[in-house]
Amino acid sequence: RADTGFLMEVCVDSVESAVNAERGGAGRLELCSSLLEGGLTPSLGLLQVVKQYVKIPVYVMIRPRGGDFLYSDQEVEVMKKDIELMKIHGASGLVLGALTEDGRVDAELCMELLAAARPLPVTFHRAFDMVHDPMIALETLVSLGFQRVLTSGCDSSALEGLPLIKRLIDQAKGRISIMPGGGITERNLQRILEGSGAQEFHCSGRSSKDSAMKFRNTCVTMGASFSAPEYGLKVADVSKIRTLNAIAKNTL
């Protein structure tokens, strides 16, 4: 990658977004459902169809529900089963994370999940941004054998968390990849790449798209009242992703 510059990972929750991300120059996909909840485990159907449409690596999110990263024994059973199934159906890698109640990386559980995932590479997701001590957490992830960690620098966005992201990259010394993500846009990408020293980054590059529905029942919502608009879609936008890619290519 030294010669090709930065690797762009795009999170997607539809086949259309996956295709657009690849066309825009993404080097890797993070496949989820429900990006509005920060990304949950996608269906096997989605993985299989996405694999038919794209050639770039597809890392699959293993996250059984929204909310915190403290999992019950039954949720762990679901995660292990999902890992097994995603491996069988062609996932290139997996994305997961778990914490203890006091905000440390749950090393014991992560060890079990990593064992189930082998030989696939595994990214520790933004559960990292909820830890009590990021420097200690980073050492735990290195010793467990995670390939990378996705982080906003434990702040509201990767731009806000830039000072910590830089410290993490300096501490990692190449033992684990630190991938900035969270609110990355064409307006801040160059600052994040130049200010952090990261070699890869994570974005969604989405734009809103109106539903094609002509008949609309506006009285009904499918989820909680604060959920997404029923007649709005968000899709990875080829031109946004191309722009991000071009910025990365022009960053030294």
PDB file of C-alpha atoms in Angstrom:
ATOM      1  CA  ARG A   1       0.000   0.000   0.000  1.00  0.00           C
ATOM      2  CA  ALA A   2       2.962   2.343   0.317  1.00  0.00           C
ATOM      3  CA  ASP A   3       2.785   3.001  -3.412  1.00  0.00           C
ATOM      4  CA  THR A   4      -1.018   3.272  -3.648  1.00  0.00           C
ATOM      5  CA  GLY A   5      -1.355   5.559  -0.617  1.00  0.00           C
ATOM      6  CA  PHE A   6      -4.306   5.303   1.724  1.00  0.00           C
ATOM      7  CA  LEU A   7      -6.893   2.546   1.921  1.00  0.00           C
ATOM      8  CA  MET A   8     -10.506   3.700   2.117  1.00  0.00           C
ATOM      9  CA  GLU A   9     -13.002   1.468   3.908  1.00  0.00           C
ATOM     10  CA  VAL A  10     -16.665   2.291   3.343  1.00  0.00           C
ATOM     11  CA  CYS A  11     -19.458   1.093   5.628  1.00  0.00           C
ATOM     12  CA  VAL A  12     -22.507  -0.038   3.660  1.00  0.00           C
ATOM     13  CA  ASP A  13     -25.885  -1.585   4.473  1.00  0.00           C
ATOM     14  CA  SER A  14     -27.223  -2.299   0.985  1.00  0.00           C
ATOM     15  CA  VAL A  15     -26.108  -3.832  -2.315  1.00  0.00           C
ATOM     16  CA  GLU A  16     -26.508  -0.455  -4.030  1.00  0.00           C
ATOM     17  CA  SER A  17     -24.174   1.192  -1.513  1.00  0.00           C
ATOM     18  CA  ALA A  18     -21.662  -1.648  -1.858  1.00  0.00           C
ATOM     19  CA  VAL A  19     -21.565  -1.272  -5.647  1.00  0.00           C
ATOM     20  CA  ASN A  20     -21.285   2.524  -5.396  1.00  0.00           C
ATOM     21  CA  ALA A  21     -18.475   2.279  -2.839  1.00  0.00           C
ATOM     22  CA  GLU A  22     -16.447  -0.030  -5.073  1.00  0.00           C
ATOM     23  CA  ARG A  23     -17.074   2.197  -8.117  1.00  0.00           C
ATOM     24  CA  GLY A  24     -15.964   5.217  -6.107  1.00  0.00           C
ATOM     25  CA  GLY A  25     -12.627   3.605  -5.237  1.00  0.00           C
ATOM     26  CA  ALA A  26     -13.173   1.912  -1.863  1.00  0.00           C
ATOM     27  CA  GLY A  27     -10.535  -0.689  -1.039  1.00  0.00           C
ATOM     28  CA  ARG A  28     -12.676  -2.544   1.488  1.00  0.00           C
ATOM     29  CA  LEU A  29     -16.307  -2.703   2.620  1.00  0.00           C
ATOM     30  CA  GLU A  30     -17.648  -2.956   6.149  1.00  0.00           C
ATOM     31  CA  LEU A  31     -21.006  -4.684   5.655  1.00  0.00           C
ATOM     32  CA  CYS A  32     -23.741  -3.975   8.208  1.00  0.00           C
ATOM     33  CA  SER A  33     -27.455  -3.627   8.576  1.00  0.00           C
ATOM     34  CA  SER A  34     -28.962  -0.546  10.249  1.00  0.00           C
ATOM     35  CA  LEU A  35     -26.204   2.023   9.836  1.00  0.00           C
ATOM     36  CA  LEU A  36     -28.565   4.425  11.620  1.00  0.00           C
ATOM     37  CA  GLU A  37     -27.902   2.367  14.769  1.00  0.00           C
ATOM     38  CA  GLY A  38     -24.180   2.448  14.097  1.00  0.00           C
ATOM     39  CA  GLY A  39     -24.233  -0.852  12.200  1.00  0.00           C
ATOM     40  CA  LEU A  40     -25.562  -4.273  13.210  1.00  0.00           C
ATOM     41  CA  THR A  41     -24.945  -7.804  11.896  1.00  0.00           C
ATOM     42  CA  PRO A  42     -26.174  -7.968   8.271  1.00  0.00           C
ATOM     43  CA  SER A  43     -28.291 -10.800   6.896  1.00  0.00           C
ATOM     44  CA  LEU A  44     -26.636 -13.740   5.139  1.00  0.00           C
ATOM     45  CA  GLY A  45     -28.708 -12.864   2.087  1.00  0.00           C
ATOM     46  CA  LEU A  46     -27.144  -9.399   1.979  1.00  0.00           C
ATOM     47  CA  LEU A  47     -23.616 -10.833   2.282  1.00  0.00           C
ATOM     48  CA  GLN A  48     -24.206 -13.379  -0.464  1.00  0.00           C
ATOM     49  CA  VAL A  49     -25.681 -10.878  -2.917  1.00  0.00           C
ATOM     50  CA  VAL A  50     -23.024  -8.232  -2.169  1.00  0.00           C
ATOM     51  CA  LYS A  51     -20.331 -10.867  -2.826  1.00  0.00           C
ATOM     52  CA  GLN A  52     -21.887 -11.455  -6.269  1.00  0.00           C
ATOM     53  CA  TYR A  53     -21.639  -7.752  -7.122  1.00  0.00           C
ATOM     54  CA  VAL A  54     -18.254  -6.635  -5.772  1.00  0.00           C
ATOM     55  CA  LYS A  55     -14.669  -7.882  -5.902  1.00  0.00           C
ATOM     56  CA  ILE A  56     -13.118  -5.888  -3.027  1.00  0.00           C
ATOM     57  CA  PRO A  57     -12.850  -7.486   0.461  1.00  0.00           C
ATOM     58  CA  VAL A  58     -16.045  -7.537   2.526  1.00  0.00           C
ATOM     59  CA  TYR A  59     -15.618  -7.306   6.309  1.00  0.00           C
ATOM     60  CA  VAL A  60     -18.815  -8.252   8.126  1.00  0.00           C
ATOM     61  CA  MET A  61     -20.085  -6.556  11.293  1.00  0.00           C
ATOM     62  CA  ILE A  62     -20.849  -8.930  14.182  1.00  0.00           C
ATOM     63  CA  ARG A  63     -23.082  -6.896  16.498  1.00  0.00           C
ATOM     64  CA  PRO A  64     -26.346  -8.494  17.620  1.00  0.00           C
ATOM     65  CA  ARG A  65     -28.070  -5.273  18.782  1.00  0.00           C
ATOM     66  CA  GLY A  66     -27.630  -1.538  19.149  1.00  0.00           C
ATOM     67  CA  GLY A  67     -26.701   0.092  22.424  1.00  0.00           C
ATOM     68  CA  ASP A  68     -23.755  -0.830  24.638  1.00  0.00           C
ATOM     69  CA  PHE A  69     -21.096  -3.511  24.132  1.00  0.00           C
ATOM     70  CA  LEU A  70     -21.726  -5.532  27.299  1.00  0.00           C
ATOM     71  CA  TYR A  71     -23.110  -8.841  26.058  1.00  0.00           C
ATOM     72  CA  SER A  72     -25.141 -11.570  27.765  1.00  0.00           C
ATOM     73  CA  ASP A  73     -24.287 -15.266  27.380  1.00  0.00           C
ATOM     74  CA  GLN A  74     -27.156 -15.672  24.910  1.00  0.00           C
ATOM     75  CA  GLU A  75     -25.971 -12.711  22.839  1.00  0.00           C
ATOM     76  CA  VAL A  76     -22.503 -14.277  22.782  1.00  0.00           C
ATOM     77  CA  GLU A  77     -24.047 -17.525  21.463  1.00  0.00           C
ATOM     78  CA  VAL A  78     -25.649 -15.507  18.648  1.00  0.00           C
ATOM     79  CA  MET A  79     -22.348 -13.745  17.859  1.00  0.00           C
ATOM     80  CA  LYS A  80     -20.470 -17.066  17.655  1.00  0.00           C
ATOM     81  CA  LYS A  81     -23.147 -18.546  15.384  1.00  0.00           C
ATOM     82  CA  ASP A  82     -23.072 -15.434  13.180  1.00  0.00           C
ATOM     83  CA  ILE A  83     -19.261 -15.639  12.944  1.00  0.00           C
ATOM     84  CA  GLU A  84     -19.504 -19.285  11.869  1.00  0.00           C
ATOM     85  CA  LEU A  85     -22.127 -18.508   9.206  1.00  0.00           C
ATOM     86  CA  MET A  86     -20.425 -15.391   7.830  1.00  0.00           C
ATOM     87  CA  LYS A  87     -17.172 -17.372   7.458  1.00  0.00           C
ATOM     88  CA  ILE A  88     -18.945 -20.124   5.539  1.00  0.00           C
ATOM     89  CA  HIS A  89     -20.554 -17.579   3.225  1.00  0.00           C
ATOM     90  CA  GLY A  90     -17.414 -15.788   2.199  1.00  0.00           C
ATOM     91  CA  ALA A  91     -16.728 -12.918   4.608  1.00  0.00           C
ATOM     92  CA  SER A  92     -13.185 -11.589   4.000  1.00  0.00           C
ATOM     93  CA  GLY A  93     -12.890 -10.460   7.613  1.00  0.00           C
ATOM     94  CA  LEU A  94     -14.996  -9.606  10.640  1.00  0.00           C
ATOM     95  CA  VAL A  95     -15.652  -6.511  12.742  1.00  0.00           C
ATOM     96  CA  LEU A  96     -16.549  -6.910  16.413  1.00  0.00           C
ATOM     97  CA  GLY A  97     -15.906  -5.704  19.949  1.00  0.00           C
ATOM     98  CA  ALA A  98     -16.959  -6.268  23.547  1.00  0.00           C
ATOM     99  CA  LEU A  99     -16.411  -4.412  26.821  1.00  0.00           C
ATOM    100  CA  THR A 100     -16.614  -5.228  30.521  1.00  0.00           C
ATOM    101  CA  GLU A 101     -19.000  -3.299  32.746  1.00  0.00           C
ATOM    102  CA  ASP A 102     -16.138  -1.068  33.956  1.00  0.00           C
ATOM    103  CA  GLY A 103     -15.212   0.017  30.424  1.00  0.00           C
ATOM    104  CA  ARG A 104     -12.278  -2.253  29.650  1.00  0.00           C
ATOM    105  CA  VAL A 105     -11.877  -4.474  26.584  1.00  0.00           C
ATOM    106  CA  ASP A 106     -13.437  -7.848  27.483  1.00  0.00           C
ATOM    107  CA  ALA A 107     -10.265  -9.805  26.745  1.00  0.00           C
ATOM    108  CA  GLU A 108     -11.734 -13.176  27.713  1.00  0.00           C
ATOM    109  CA  LEU A 109     -14.750 -12.843  25.417  1.00  0.00           C
ATOM    110  CA  CYS A 110     -12.697 -11.295  22.596  1.00  0.00           C
ATOM    111  CA  MET A 111     -10.298 -14.237  22.795  1.00  0.00           C
ATOM    112  CA  GLU A 112     -13.225 -16.621  22.272  1.00  0.00           C
ATOM    113  CA  LEU A 113     -14.629 -14.588  19.384  1.00  0.00           C
ATOM    114  CA  LEU A 114     -11.199 -14.318  17.727  1.00  0.00           C
ATOM    115  CA  ALA A 115     -10.764 -18.091  18.051  1.00  0.00           C
ATOM    116  CA  ALA A 116     -14.149 -18.585  16.350  1.00  0.00           C
ATOM    117  CA  ALA A 117     -13.149 -16.119  13.622  1.00  0.00           C
ATOM    118  CA  ARG A 118      -9.819 -17.727  12.739  1.00  0.00           C
ATOM    119  CA  PRO A 119      -8.269 -17.617  10.183  1.00  0.00           C
ATOM    120  CA  LEU A 120     -10.097 -14.403   9.204  1.00  0.00           C
ATOM    121  CA  PRO A 121      -8.623 -10.998  10.103  1.00  0.00           C
ATOM    122  CA  VAL A 122     -10.652  -9.100  12.689  1.00  0.00           C
ATOM    123  CA  THR A 123     -11.172  -5.373  13.287  1.00  0.00           C
ATOM    124  CA  PHE A 124     -12.140  -4.116  16.761  1.00  0.00           C
ATOM    125  CA  HIS A 125     -14.935  -1.603  16.138  1.00  0.00           C
ATOM    126  CA  ARG A 126     -15.863   1.673  17.809  1.00  0.00           C
ATOM    127  CA  ALA A 127     -16.653  -0.016  21.117  1.00  0.00           C
ATOM    128  CA  PHE A 128     -13.064   1.219  21.513  1.00  0.00           C
ATOM    129  CA  ASP A 129     -14.427   4.768  21.753  1.00  0.00           C
ATOM    130  CA  MET A 130     -16.345   3.764  24.898  1.00  0.00           C
ATOM    131  CA  VAL A 131     -13.337   2.469  26.894  1.00  0.00           C
ATOM    132  CA  HIS A 132     -12.107   3.977  30.161  1.00  0.00           C
ATOM    133  CA  ASP A 133      -8.400   4.013  29.216  1.00  0.00           C
ATOM    134  CA  PRO A 134      -7.621   3.964  25.464  1.00  0.00           C
ATOM    135  CA  MET A 135      -3.862   3.394  25.839  1.00  0.00           C
ATOM    136  CA  ILE A 136      -4.327   0.302  28.002  1.00  0.00           C
ATOM    137  CA  ALA A 137      -7.148  -0.889  25.712  1.00  0.00           C
ATOM    138  CA  LEU A 138      -4.836  -0.574  22.697  1.00  0.00           C
ATOM    139  CA  GLU A 139      -2.219  -2.825  24.326  1.00  0.00           C
ATOM    140  CA  THR A 140      -4.945  -5.381  25.087  1.00  0.00           C
ATOM    141  CA  LEU A 141      -6.036  -5.409  21.433  1.00  0.00           C
ATOM    142  CA  VAL A 142      -2.442  -5.857  20.262  1.00  0.00           C
ATOM    143  CA  SER A 143      -1.862  -8.792  22.605  1.00  0.00           C
ATOM    144  CA  LEU A 144      -5.176 -10.424  21.600  1.00  0.00           C
ATOM    145  CA  GLY A 145      -4.215 -10.296  17.923  1.00  0.00           C
ATOM    146  CA  PHE A 146      -6.716  -7.871  16.383  1.00  0.00           C
ATOM    147  CA  GLN A 147      -5.566  -6.652  12.984  1.00  0.00           C
ATOM    148  CA  ARG A 148      -6.946  -3.142  13.346  1.00  0.00           C
ATOM    149  CA  VAL A 149      -9.062  -0.845  15.461  1.00  0.00           C
ATOM    150  CA  LEU A 150     -11.671   1.584  14.165  1.00  0.00           C
ATOM    151  CA  THR A 151     -11.803   4.733  16.286  1.00  0.00           C
ATOM    152  CA  SER A 152     -12.924   8.355  16.390  1.00  0.00           C
ATOM    153  CA  GLY A 153     -10.299   8.949  19.073  1.00  0.00           C
ATOM    154  CA  CYS A 154     -12.957   8.460  21.794  1.00  0.00           C
ATOM    155  CA  ASP A 155     -14.631  11.705  20.748  1.00  0.00           C
ATOM    156  CA  SER A 156     -17.741  12.820  18.850  1.00  0.00           C
ATOM    157  CA  SER A 157     -15.887  12.583  15.514  1.00  0.00           C
ATOM    158  CA  ALA A 158     -12.473  11.625  14.169  1.00  0.00           C
ATOM    159  CA  LEU A 159     -11.668  15.317  13.715  1.00  0.00           C
ATOM    160  CA  GLU A 160     -12.402  16.068  17.387  1.00  0.00           C
ATOM    161  CA  GLY A 161     -10.480  12.945  18.414  1.00  0.00           C
ATOM    162  CA  LEU A 162      -7.480  13.665  16.172  1.00  0.00           C
ATOM    163  CA  PRO A 163      -4.951  14.292  18.999  1.00  0.00           C
ATOM    164  CA  LEU A 164      -5.745  10.898  20.569  1.00  0.00           C
ATOM    165  CA  ILE A 165      -5.733   9.133  17.181  1.00  0.00           C
ATOM    166  CA  LYS A 166      -2.219  10.459  16.611  1.00  0.00           C
ATOM    167  CA  ARG A 167      -1.127   9.246  20.073  1.00  0.00           C
ATOM    168  CA  LEU A 168      -2.601   5.805  19.397  1.00  0.00           C
ATOM    169  CA  ILE A 169      -0.780   5.522  16.052  1.00  0.00           C
ATOM    170  CA  ASP A 170       2.487   6.577  17.716  1.00  0.00           C
ATOM    171  CA  GLN A 171       1.950   3.996  20.463  1.00  0.00           C
ATOM    172  CA  ALA A 172       0.926   1.212  18.065  1.00  0.00           C
ATOM    173  CA  LYS A 173       4.216   1.458  16.128  1.00  0.00           C
ATOM    174  CA  GLY A 174       2.792  -0.695  13.353  1.00  0.00           C
ATOM    175  CA  ARG A 175       1.762  -3.577  15.643  1.00  0.00           C
ATOM    176  CA  ILE A 176      -1.920  -2.918  14.864  1.00  0.00           C
ATOM    177  CA  SER A 177      -3.542  -0.649  12.274  1.00  0.00           C
ATOM    178  CA  ILE A 178      -5.370   2.412  13.643  1.00  0.00           C
ATOM    179  CA  MET A 179      -8.211   3.354  11.294  1.00  0.00           C
ATOM    180  CA  PRO A 180      -9.849   6.745  11.927  1.00  0.00           C
ATOM    181  CA  GLY A 181     -13.615   6.807  11.412  1.00  0.00           C
ATOM    182  CA  GLY A 182     -16.589   8.853  12.531  1.00  0.00           C
ATOM    183  CA  GLY A 183     -17.839  11.913  10.688  1.00  0.00           C
ATOM    184  CA  ILE A 184     -15.165  11.820   7.984  1.00  0.00           C
ATOM    185  CA  THR A 185     -16.112  13.982   4.983  1.00  0.00           C
ATOM    186  CA  GLU A 186     -14.405  15.666   2.054  1.00  0.00           C
ATOM    187  CA  ARG A 187     -14.116  18.773   4.262  1.00  0.00           C
ATOM    188  CA  ASN A 188     -11.978  17.172   6.983  1.00  0.00           C
ATOM    189  CA  LEU A 189     -10.328  14.081   5.451  1.00  0.00           C
ATOM    190  CA  GLN A 190      -7.043  15.749   4.509  1.00  0.00           C
ATOM    191  CA  ARG A 191      -6.610  17.239   8.002  1.00  0.00           C
ATOM    192  CA  ILE A 192      -7.309  13.845   9.580  1.00  0.00           C
ATOM    193  CA  LEU A 193      -4.859  11.960   7.339  1.00  0.00           C
ATOM    194  CA  GLU A 194      -2.090  14.561   7.627  1.00  0.00           C
ATOM    195  CA  GLY A 195      -2.621  15.139  11.340  1.00  0.00           C
ATOM    196  CA  SER A 196      -2.764  11.480  12.350  1.00  0.00           C
ATOM    197  CA  GLY A 197      -0.344   9.566  10.136  1.00  0.00           C
ATOM    198  CA  ALA A 198      -3.044   6.920   9.501  1.00  0.00           C
ATOM    199  CA  GLN A 199      -2.669   4.648   6.471  1.00  0.00           C
ATOM    200  CA  GLU A 200      -6.359   3.817   6.127  1.00  0.00           C
ATOM    201  CA  PHE A 201      -9.642   5.511   6.965  1.00  0.00           C
ATOM    202  CA  HIS A 202     -13.323   4.645   7.320  1.00  0.00           C
ATOM    203  CA  CYS A 203     -16.289   6.611   5.961  1.00  0.00           C
ATOM    204  CA  SER A 204     -19.833   6.191   4.678  1.00  0.00           C
ATOM    205  CA  GLY A 205     -19.906   8.814   1.900  1.00  0.00           C
ATOM    206  CA  ARG A 206     -23.675   8.737   1.863  1.00  0.00           C
ATOM    207  CA  SER A 207     -26.305  11.104   0.605  1.00  0.00           C
ATOM    208  CA  SER A 208     -30.033  11.124   1.213  1.00  0.00           C
ATOM    209  CA  LYS A 209     -32.356   9.860  -1.434  1.00  0.00           C
ATOM    210  CA  ASP A 210     -36.109  10.111  -1.466  1.00  0.00           C
ATOM    211  CA  SER A 211     -38.227   6.981  -1.432  1.00  0.00           C
ATOM    212  CA  ALA A 212     -39.739   5.948  -4.781  1.00  0.00           C
ATOM    213  CA  MET A 213     -43.104   5.402  -3.059  1.00  0.00           C
ATOM    214  CA  LYS A 214     -45.935   7.446  -4.565  1.00  0.00           C
ATOM    215  CA  PHE A 215     -48.594   6.347  -2.103  1.00  0.00           C
ATOM    216  CA  ARG A 216     -47.540   7.350   1.418  1.00  0.00           C
ATOM    217  CA  ASN A 217     -49.108   6.790   4.816  1.00  0.00           C
ATOM    218  CA  THR A 218     -47.513   9.487   6.938  1.00  0.00           C
ATOM    219  CA  CYS A 219     -49.386   8.497  10.140  1.00  0.00           C
ATOM    220  CA  VAL A 220     -47.361   5.342  10.642  1.00  0.00           C
ATOM    221  CA  THR A 221     -43.741   4.843  11.689  1.00  0.00           C
ATOM    222  CA  MET A 222     -42.157   1.388  11.843  1.00  0.00           C
ATOM    223  CA  GLY A 223     -39.819   2.075  14.745  1.00  0.00           C
ATOM    224  CA  ALA A 224     -39.539   4.500  17.617  1.00  0.00           C
ATOM    225  CA  SER A 225     -40.588   8.061  16.902  1.00  0.00           C
ATOM    226  CA  PHE A 226     -36.938   9.230  16.799  1.00  0.00           C
ATOM    227  CA  SER A 227     -36.061   6.663  14.120  1.00  0.00           C
ATOM    228  CA  ALA A 228     -35.245   7.364  10.488  1.00  0.00           C
ATOM    229  CA  PRO A 229     -37.829   8.969   8.219  1.00  0.00           C
ATOM    230  CA  GLU A 230     -39.989   6.238   6.677  1.00  0.00           C
ATOM    231  CA  TYR A 231     -39.689   7.686   3.180  1.00  0.00           C
ATOM    232  CA  GLY A 232     -36.022   8.635   3.113  1.00  0.00           C
ATOM    233  CA  LEU A 233     -33.063   6.424   2.192  1.00  0.00           C
ATOM    234  CA  LYS A 234     -29.372   6.958   2.673  1.00  0.00           C
ATOM    235  CA  VAL A 235     -27.092   5.456   0.028  1.00  0.00           C
ATOM    236  CA  ALA A 236     -23.331   5.560  -0.541  1.00  0.00           C
ATOM    237  CA  ASP A 237     -22.791   8.211  -3.187  1.00  0.00           C
ATOM    238  CA  VAL A 238     -20.263   7.394  -5.951  1.00  0.00           C
ATOM    239  CA  SER A 239     -19.267  11.027  -6.432  1.00  0.00           C
ATOM    240  CA  LYS A 240     -18.741  11.605  -2.691  1.00  0.00           C
ATOM    241  CA  ILE A 241     -16.601   8.490  -2.437  1.00  0.00           C
ATOM    242  CA  ARG A 242     -14.634   9.449  -5.570  1.00  0.00           C
ATOM    243  CA  THR A 243     -13.966  12.851  -3.991  1.00  0.00           C
ATOM    244  CA  LEU A 244     -12.756  11.251  -0.748  1.00  0.00           C
ATOM    245  CA  ASN A 245     -10.561   8.913  -2.777  1.00  0.00           C
ATOM    246  CA  ALA A 246      -9.083  11.811  -4.747  1.00  0.00           C
ATOM    247  CA  ILE A 247      -8.329  13.744  -1.552  1.00  0.00           C
ATOM    248  CA  ALA A 248      -6.565  10.690  -0.114  1.00  0.00           C
ATOM    249  CA  LYS A 249      -4.548  10.275  -3.316  1.00  0.00           C
ATOM    250  CA  ASN A 250      -3.425  13.905  -3.150  1.00  0.00           C
ATOM    251  CA  THR A 251      -2.457  13.725   0.509  1.00  0.00           C
ATOM    252  CA  LEU A 252       1.194  12.969   1.138  1.00  0.00           C
TER     253      LEU A 252
END
